[in-house]
Amino acid sequence: MTKEYKTITEISGPLIFVEKTEPVGYNELVEIRTGGELKRGQVLDTSDEIVVIQVFEGTGGLSKESAVSFTGDVIKMPLSPGIVGRVLSGSGRPRDGGPEIVPEVLRDIAGAAINPASREKPRAFIQTGISTIDGTNTLVRGQKLPIFSGAGLPHNDVALQIARQAKALGEAESFAVIFCAMGITNEEAQHFLADFERTGALERAVVFLNLADDPAVERILTPRLGLTTAEYLAFDLDMHVLIIYTDMTNYCESLRQMGAAREEVPGRRGYPGYMYTDLAIQYERAGIIRGKKGSITQFPILTMPGDDITHPIPDLSGYITEGQIIISRELHRKGIYPPVDIRPSLSRLMNSGIGKGHTREDHRAVSDQLYAYYAEGNDLRGLAAIVGKEALSERDKLVLEFADKFEKRFVNQGRDEDRSIFDTLQIGWDLLADLPEAMLTRIDDKYIKAYHPKYAASAAKK
Amino acid sequence: MEVGKVKRVAGPLVQAVGLKSSMYDLVLVGEEGLMSEVIGISGNKHIIQVYEDTGGVRPGEPVKETGAPLVAQLGPGILTQIYDGIQRPLPKLAEMSGDFISRGLFVDGIDHKKKWEFKPVVKKGDVVKPGQAIGEVQEQLLIKHKIMVPPKMKGGAIKEIYSGNFNVDETVAVLEDGSKITMVQKWPVRQARPVAEKLAPTIPLRTGQRVVDGFFSLAKGGTAAIPGGFGTGKTVMQQTLSKWADVDIVIYVGCGERGNEMADLLHEFPELQDPRTGRPLMERSIVYANTSNMPVAAREASIYTGMTTAEYYRDMGYDCLMTADSTSRWAEAMREMGSRLEEMPGEEGYPAYLGARLADFYERAGRAEVLNGGQGSVSIVGAVSPAGGDFTEPVTQNTLRMVKVFWALDSKLTQRRHFPSINWLDSYSLYDQTLEPWFVENVSPDWNKNKRRAMAILQENAELEEIVMLVGSDALPEDQQITLEVARMIINFWLAQSAFHPVDTFAPYKKQFDLLAAILKFRDYAFEAVQKGIPVAAITSVPSKDALAKVRLEAEYEPILAKVMAQMDSEFKALK
């Protein structure tokens, strides 16, 4: 029986201060009982005189009479294979009416860093069926590729489509999906769950739901629980795990709220100075370990406040993640789905997952050529707006038309349209074929001879 | 060993009482003995930053003193190693604790059991000075490791010197004052190692990258910064430099980097061949990998640990290149620690001593006459990742005050898939003048002249492009249209360079010079033709122009270039 203390001296926002305790460990799990209700918290600061505790379920209902007991251990997540298919709360309690998880193992949710020397280089191509990702910003297993979006944009649909369609080329095996919702609305959560149920994905999913009206502090726990589960599924049970968490912006707001409650010296825009490290600890729990079969691929979604990519949250995320997929308001307004703007989007691990043996030998060249003319075409739009299309040179007119067609045929696709990488490359070639061959400066002659629609027919005959 | 007690734990900061340690001394915190450093003393309390996760540490746990600051272990066996920020070999850590790094592990930076063959280079009775080599060890096939009198030892006549196989702790020489010399030196990482004299940066550091060597060259012992928001090709650029720079030793400090990127590097490095020797590049490399999720205090230390090893190899007379990726993450670590210490923040929350710390670090670079008598150098290429790509932020600004070369990576170029994405208008090298004599003597008297001509064309091109944006290129006078075309050639045929193409990835000085000269030759032909009233379209569509584009992809380029130039000559003669 652990000792109970009734020595709370101060309750302030999500924090409680307890004095005259036995020595308490930093980060230790704390249980607080008040009128039959059990709340959980974590030690943030410990000294002989006073212990500061953040309470995950909120401090509502707590008083100086509440009993505090220290468990002597850090927070651990109960895990067993039965966790797959469950819907849990943001703090890991059943939310689907099912029983508590009977643990086979208990894992520290803080998560130790993977030894960089034990990591395997990610290079297995994942086909998402979305051309703007597969063709020009290719995702590989073990990557962390966030979706940077804005309020009111269809990032959730994109994430769902990825979760539905993601597969490794030539393997029937599909991904286990872990979905962490942090501070999203009930309606959005319903949308996700309905889609999981419709497609049968729930059977291979674990869902953590912290909704907008759940305590903000709990959000700090949610991704840690999700990632601990992911590590268990990937490295104990040999599964390929895709983890989607939405919305990282809400998570960072919670960090800021906690920082303010602790009266810390604030950093940029009031976010705590350690936000970079904190985000890194979450994002870096993606990857592959040498000699293990499973992998963790992350898809964090974050909405950029005011569509501002220089805001601390997208900015710091971009430094840790391996690229980003940018959802564009402009494309969305044009009615293009998925409205992915490929120009600022990037997949840093693309090169290791494409080409001969992964996708197709001409992939890099086709992608570069598409990028180059789409970027140029976009610049020309500005010029055409000033001088009129007629004043452009013939070459420029072709490039301008290319950019329009690129958006309509390559970027645009159906919400259920699952394009193979070869379909995607074919669309790319069809678009490039409208340009004179001499303009294809980034593509090696041998690829032009092999894949250009003009030659492909005769090549096929041979 | 004094033992104190933990008083308070808040994140990576611990307060302890009952210690006598000095500032920056290493202490071991808690039952698990977590490696930590004293970073403040206030009243009877010591403020300690812990290099590892502090979860579970309680008040009352012991704090053990070591009586010494954080040191790097310097001796044979450092090369080829992959360390974390506090010089613990990562593969050893993996052996001890598996795929995830657990806490409280203590591992030596070098193997203390391994025997090395020590060959003396001085004899009994010789008088040796501090820093002087007394013997050699063949550390790698092509790298001789000099065993030197530690700089802090007084020196004097050699009383005993041995020859044979020893481990690093065994005495290999005794001086007349009785001091014993072993093959390992322990040096406090925050302290610069002494040199005899710093030398002027008059020798270029060859990188084989046309935009770097040809336009914005770095000197041996020089300092360069690569700024760039995320996605500007910074990491690829740094890795290309590590592969191709003509230095003896490469030290790569991944400070707050991505785990997968480190995995890529660790995977790729051992497979890379040194272009000069055909040996694995790893044999002359040291990698420090402290990823962004590893403890923040160790990230802060990693830059110093890396620098200390670089200086140690400079002491032996080697040219070293240290790449720090990224110093912004390092500054963030300082900011994070400062904020936990509740220091009064300076600009944007960075500590007020940010500028001083950066200056201290960059000042440790340089070409020098070393104590041993030879010459060596440490060049630094530091990446800065400004928040939101904003170059006015404090880390970038303080860095630019220190470094002499600035390679402005440009995300617009990345979006166009132009690599290396170094912006030719915003970048600069202040070594331009000091290096000119070297290029005149070793490559061509026209080196700087051609460089200036090409830069002037690009400058004019930038101005013309603004007009083109308004009126279209057809409205320009013909000579300006030619300038646009020539600029396009310089950009696409010369500045752009593929890191993935086996030949194009490295261009020797001579080839760089010849290719640029060929493009400038085209410009002269074209201007001449315009004067004669030949239409621009005819000039820009000469087939030899397109042929010139592919010359850079040829290893034996000289006959091909000569053929292309002969073709160009006859094509221009034929134009009417």
Coordinates of N, CA, C and O in Angstrom, one line a residue, chain A residues 172-264:
Chain A
A172 N 1.4 -8.1 -50.4 CA 0.0 -8.0 -50.1 C -0.3 -7.4 -48.7 O -1.3 -6.8 -48.4
E173 N 0.8 -7.5 -47.9 CA 0.7 -7.0 -46.5 C 0.3 -5.6 -46.3 O 0.8 -4.7 -47.0
S174 N -0.7 -5.3 -45.5 CA -1.1 -3.9 -45.4 C -0.6 -3.4 -44.0 O -0.1 -4.1 -43.2
F175 N -0.8 -2.1 -43.8 CA -0.3 -1.5 -42.6 C -1.3 -1.6 -41.5 O -2.5 -1.5 -41.7
A176 N -0.7 -1.7 -40.3 CA -1.5 -1.4 -39.1 C -1.6 0.1 -38.9 O -0.6 0.7 -39.1
V177 N -2.7 0.6 -38.6 CA -2.9 2.1 -38.5 C -3.1 2.5 -37.1 O -3.9 1.9 -36.4
I178 N -2.3 3.4 -36.6 CA -2.5 4.0 -35.3 C -3.0 5.4 -35.5 O -2.3 6.2 -36.2
F179 N -4.1 5.7 -34.9 CA -4.7 7.0 -35.2 C -4.8 7.8 -33.8 O -5.4 7.3 -32.9
C180 N -4.1 8.9 -33.7 CA -4.1 9.7 -32.5 C -4.8 11.0 -32.8 O -4.3 11.8 -33.5
A181 N -5.9 11.2 -32.2 CA -6.6 12.5 -32.3 C -6.3 13.3 -31.1 O -6.5 12.9 -30.0
M182 N -5.9 14.5 -31.4 CA -5.6 15.4 -30.3 C -6.4 16.7 -30.5 O -6.1 17.5 -31.4
G183 N -7.4 16.9 -29.6 CA -8.1 18.1 -29.7 C -8.9 18.4 -30.9 O -9.2 19.5 -31.3
I184 N -9.3 17.3 -31.7 CA -10.1 17.5 -32.8 C -11.6 17.5 -32.4 O -11.9 17.0 -31.3
T185 N -12.5 18.0 -33.2 CA -13.9 18.0 -32.9 C -14.5 16.6 -33.0 O -14.0 15.7 -33.6
N186 N -15.6 16.4 -32.3 CA -16.3 15.2 -32.3 C -16.7 14.8 -33.7 O -16.6 13.6 -34.1
E187 N -17.1 15.8 -34.5 CA -17.5 15.6 -35.8 C -16.4 15.0 -36.7 O -16.5 14.0 -37.4
E188 N -15.2 15.6 -36.5 CA -14.0 15.1 -37.3 C -13.7 13.7 -36.9 O -13.4 12.8 -37.7
A189 N -13.8 13.4 -35.5 CA -13.5 12.1 -35.0 C -14.5 11.1 -35.6 O -14.1 10.0 -36.0
Q190 N -15.7 11.5 -35.7 CA -16.7 10.6 -36.3 C -16.4 10.3 -37.7 O -16.6 9.1 -38.1
H191 N -16.0 11.3 -38.4 CA -15.6 11.1 -39.8 C -14.5 10.1 -40.0 O -14.6 9.2 -40.8
F192 N -13.5 10.2 -39.1 CA -12.4 9.2 -39.2 C -12.9 7.8 -38.9 O -12.7 6.8 -39.6
L193 N -13.7 7.7 -37.7 CA -14.1 6.4 -37.3 C -15.0 5.7 -38.3 O -14.9 4.5 -38.6
A194 N -15.9 6.6 -38.9 CA -16.9 6.0 -39.9 C -16.1 5.5 -41.1 O -16.4 4.4 -41.6
D195 N -15.1 6.2 -41.5 CA -14.3 5.7 -42.6 C -13.5 4.4 -42.3 O -13.5 3.5 -43.1
F196 N -13.0 4.4 -41.1 CA -12.3 3.2 -40.6 C -13.3 2.0 -40.7 O -12.9 0.9 -41.1
E197 N -14.5 2.2 -40.2 CA -15.5 1.2 -40.1 C -15.9 0.7 -41.5 O -16.0 -0.4 -41.8
R198 N -16.1 1.7 -42.4 CA -16.6 1.5 -43.7 C -15.6 0.6 -44.5 O -16.0 -0.3 -45.2
T199 N -14.3 0.9 -44.3 CA -13.3 0.1 -45.1 C -12.8 -1.1 -44.3 O -11.9 -1.7 -44.8
G200 N -13.3 -1.3 -43.2 CA -12.8 -2.4 -42.4 C -11.4 -2.2 -41.8 O -10.8 -3.1 -41.2
A201 N -10.9 -0.9 -41.9 CA -9.6 -0.6 -41.4 C -9.5 -0.7 -39.9 O -8.4 -0.9 -39.3
L202 N -10.6 -0.6 -39.2 CA -10.6 -0.6 -37.7 C -10.1 -1.9 -37.2 O -9.5 -1.9 -36.1
E203 N -10.2 -2.9 -37.9 CA -9.8 -4.2 -37.4 C -8.2 -4.3 -37.3 O -7.7 -5.1 -36.6
R204 N -7.6 -3.4 -38.1 CA -6.1 -3.4 -37.9 C -5.6 -2.0 -37.5 O -4.6 -1.5 -37.8
A205 N -6.5 -1.4 -36.7 CA -6.2 0.0 -36.2 C -6.2 0.1 -34.7 O -6.9 -0.8 -34.0
V206 N -5.5 1.0 -34.1 CA -5.7 1.4 -32.7 C -6.0 2.8 -32.7 O -5.3 3.6 -33.3
V207 N -7.0 3.2 -32.0 CA -7.5 4.6 -32.1 C -7.3 5.3 -30.7 O -7.8 4.7 -29.7
F208 N -6.7 6.4 -30.6 CA -6.6 7.2 -29.4 C -7.4 8.5 -29.6 O -7.0 9.2 -30.5
L209 N -8.4 8.7 -28.8 CA -9.2 9.9 -29.1 C -9.1 10.9 -27.9 O -9.5 10.6 -26.8
N210 N -8.5 12.0 -28.2 CA -8.6 13.1 -27.2 C -9.4 14.2 -28.0 O -8.8 14.8 -28.9
L211 N -10.6 14.5 -27.6 CA -11.4 15.4 -28.4 C -11.2 16.8 -27.9 O -10.6 17.1 -26.8
A212 N -11.8 17.7 -28.6 CA -11.6 19.2 -28.3 C -12.1 19.5 -26.9 O -11.5 20.4 -26.2
D213 N -13.1 18.8 -26.3 CA -13.6 19.1 -25.0 C -12.9 18.2 -23.9 O -13.3 18.3 -22.8
D214 N -12.0 17.4 -24.3 CA -11.2 16.6 -23.3 C -10.1 17.5 -22.8 O -9.7 18.5 -23.4
P215 N -9.6 17.2 -21.6 CA -8.6 18.1 -21.0 C -7.4 18.2 -21.9 O -6.9 17.3 -22.5
A216 N -6.9 19.5 -21.9 CA -5.8 19.8 -22.8 C -4.5 19.1 -22.4 O -3.7 18.7 -23.2
V217 N -4.3 18.9 -21.1 CA -3.1 18.3 -20.6 C -3.0 16.8 -21.0 O -1.9 16.3 -21.3
E218 N -4.2 16.2 -21.2 CA -4.2 14.8 -21.6 C -3.5 14.7 -23.0 O -2.9 13.6 -23.3
R219 N -3.6 15.7 -23.8 CA -3.0 15.7 -25.1 C -1.5 15.5 -25.1 O -1.0 15.0 -26.1
I220 N -0.9 15.9 -24.0 CA 0.6 15.7 -23.9 C 0.9 14.2 -23.9 O 1.9 13.7 -24.3
L221 N -0.1 13.4 -23.4 CA 0.1 12.0 -23.2 C -0.2 11.2 -24.5 O 0.5 10.2 -24.8
T222 N -1.2 11.8 -25.3 CA -1.7 11.0 -26.4 C -0.7 10.5 -27.4 O -0.7 9.3 -27.7
P223 N 0.1 11.4 -28.0 CA 1.1 10.9 -29.0 C 2.1 9.9 -28.3 O 2.5 8.9 -29.0
R224 N 2.4 10.1 -27.1 CA 3.4 9.2 -26.4 C 2.8 7.8 -26.3 O 3.5 6.8 -26.5
L225 N 1.5 7.7 -26.0 CA 0.8 6.4 -25.9 C 0.8 5.8 -27.3 O 1.1 4.6 -27.4
G226 N 0.4 6.6 -28.3 CA 0.3 6.1 -29.6 C 1.6 5.5 -30.1 O 1.7 4.4 -30.7
L227 N 2.7 6.3 -29.8 CA 4.0 5.9 -30.3 C 4.5 4.7 -29.6 O 5.2 3.8 -30.1
T228 N 4.2 4.6 -28.3 CA 4.6 3.4 -27.5 C 4.0 2.2 -28.1 O 4.6 1.1 -28.2
T229 N 2.7 2.3 -28.4 CA 1.9 1.2 -29.0 C 2.6 0.9 -30.4 O 2.7 -0.3 -30.7
A230 N 2.9 1.9 -31.1 CA 3.5 1.7 -32.4 C 4.8 0.9 -32.3 O 5.0 0.0 -33.1
E231 N 5.6 1.3 -31.3 CA 6.9 0.6 -31.2 C 6.7 -0.9 -30.8 O 7.4 -1.8 -31.3
Y232 N 5.6 -1.1 -30.0 CA 5.3 -2.5 -29.6 C 4.9 -3.3 -30.8 O 5.4 -4.4 -31.1
L233 N 4.0 -2.7 -31.6 CA 3.5 -3.5 -32.8 C 4.6 -3.7 -33.8 O 4.7 -4.7 -34.4
A234 N 5.4 -2.7 -34.0 CA 6.5 -2.8 -35.0 C 7.6 -3.7 -34.6 O 8.1 -4.5 -35.4
F235 N 8.1 -3.5 -33.4 CA 9.4 -4.1 -33.0 C 9.2 -5.4 -32.2 O 10.1 -6.2 -32.0
D236 N 8.0 -5.6 -31.6 CA 7.7 -6.8 -30.9 C 6.9 -7.8 -31.8 O 7.1 -8.9 -31.8
L237 N 5.9 -7.2 -32.5 CA 5.0 -8.0 -33.3 C 5.3 -8.0 -34.8 O 4.5 -8.5 -35.6
D238 N 6.4 -7.4 -35.2 CA 6.8 -7.4 -36.6 C 5.8 -6.8 -37.6 O 5.7 -7.2 -38.7
M239 N 5.1 -5.8 -37.1 CA 4.1 -5.2 -38.1 C 4.6 -3.9 -38.7 O 5.5 -3.2 -38.1
H240 N 4.1 -3.6 -39.9 CA 4.4 -2.3 -40.4 C 3.3 -1.3 -40.0 O 2.1 -1.6 -40.2
V241 N 3.7 -0.3 -39.3 CA 2.8 0.6 -38.6 C 2.8 2.0 -39.3 O 3.8 2.5 -39.6
L242 N 1.6 2.4 -39.6 CA 1.4 3.8 -40.1 C 0.7 4.6 -39.0 O -0.4 4.2 -38.5
I243 N 1.3 5.6 -38.5 CA 0.7 6.4 -37.4 C 0.3 7.8 -37.9 O 1.2 8.5 -38.4
I244 N -1.0 8.1 -37.7 CA -1.4 9.4 -38.1 C -1.8 10.1 -36.8 O -2.5 9.6 -36.0
Y245 N -1.2 11.3 -36.6 CA -1.7 12.1 -35.5 C -2.2 13.5 -36.0 O -1.5 14.1 -36.7
T246 N -3.3 13.8 -35.5 CA -3.9 15.1 -35.8 C -4.6 15.7 -34.6 O -5.2 15.0 -33.9
D247 N -4.3 16.9 -34.2 CA -3.6 17.9 -35.0 C -2.4 18.3 -34.1 O -2.7 18.7 -32.9
M248 N -1.2 18.3 -34.6 CA 0.0 18.6 -33.8 C -0.1 20.0 -33.3 O 0.5 20.3 -32.2
T249 N -0.8 20.9 -34.0 CA -1.0 22.3 -33.5 C -1.6 22.3 -32.1 O -1.2 23.0 -31.2
N250 N -2.7 21.4 -31.9 CA -3.3 21.4 -30.6 C -2.4 20.8 -29.5 O -2.4 21.3 -28.4
Y251 N -1.5 19.9 -29.9 CA -0.6 19.3 -29.0 C 0.4 20.4 -28.5 O 0.6 20.6 -27.3
C252 N 0.9 21.2 -29.5 CA 1.8 22.3 -29.1 C 1.1 23.4 -28.2 O 1.7 24.0 -27.4
E253 N -0.2 23.6 -28.5 CA -0.9 24.6 -27.7 C -0.9 24.1 -26.2 O -0.8 24.9 -25.3
S254 N -1.1 22.8 -26.1 CA -1.1 22.2 -24.7 C 0.3 22.4 -24.1 O 0.3 22.7 -22.9
L255 N 1.3 22.2 -24.8 CA 2.7 22.4 -24.3 C 2.8 23.8 -23.8 O 3.4 24.1 -22.7
R256 N 2.3 24.8 -24.6 CA 2.4 26.2 -24.2 C 1.6 26.5 -23.0 O 2.1 27.2 -22.1
Q257 N 0.4 25.9 -22.9 CA -0.4 26.1 -21.8 C 0.3 25.6 -20.5 O 0.3 26.2 -19.5
M258 N 0.9 24.4 -20.6 CA 1.7 23.8 -19.5 C 2.8 24.7 -19.1 O 3.1 25.0 -17.9
G259 N 3.5 25.2 -20.1 CA 4.7 26.1 -19.8 C 4.3 27.3 -19.1 O 4.9 27.7 -18.1
A260 N 3.1 27.9 -19.5 CA 2.7 29.1 -18.9 C 2.2 28.8 -17.5 O 2.5 29.6 -16.5
A261 N 1.6 27.6 -17.2 CA 1.2 27.3 -15.9 C 2.4 27.1 -15.0 O 2.3 27.4 -13.8
R262 N 3.5 26.7 -15.5 CA 4.7 26.5 -14.7 C 5.5 27.8 -14.6 O 6.6 27.7 -14.1
E263 N 5.0 28.8 -15.2 CA 5.7 30.1 -15.2 C 7.1 30.0 -15.7 O 8.0 30.6 -15.2
E264 N 7.2 29.3 -16.8 CA 8.5 29.1 -17.5 C 8.8 30.4 -18.3 O 7.9 31.1 -18.7

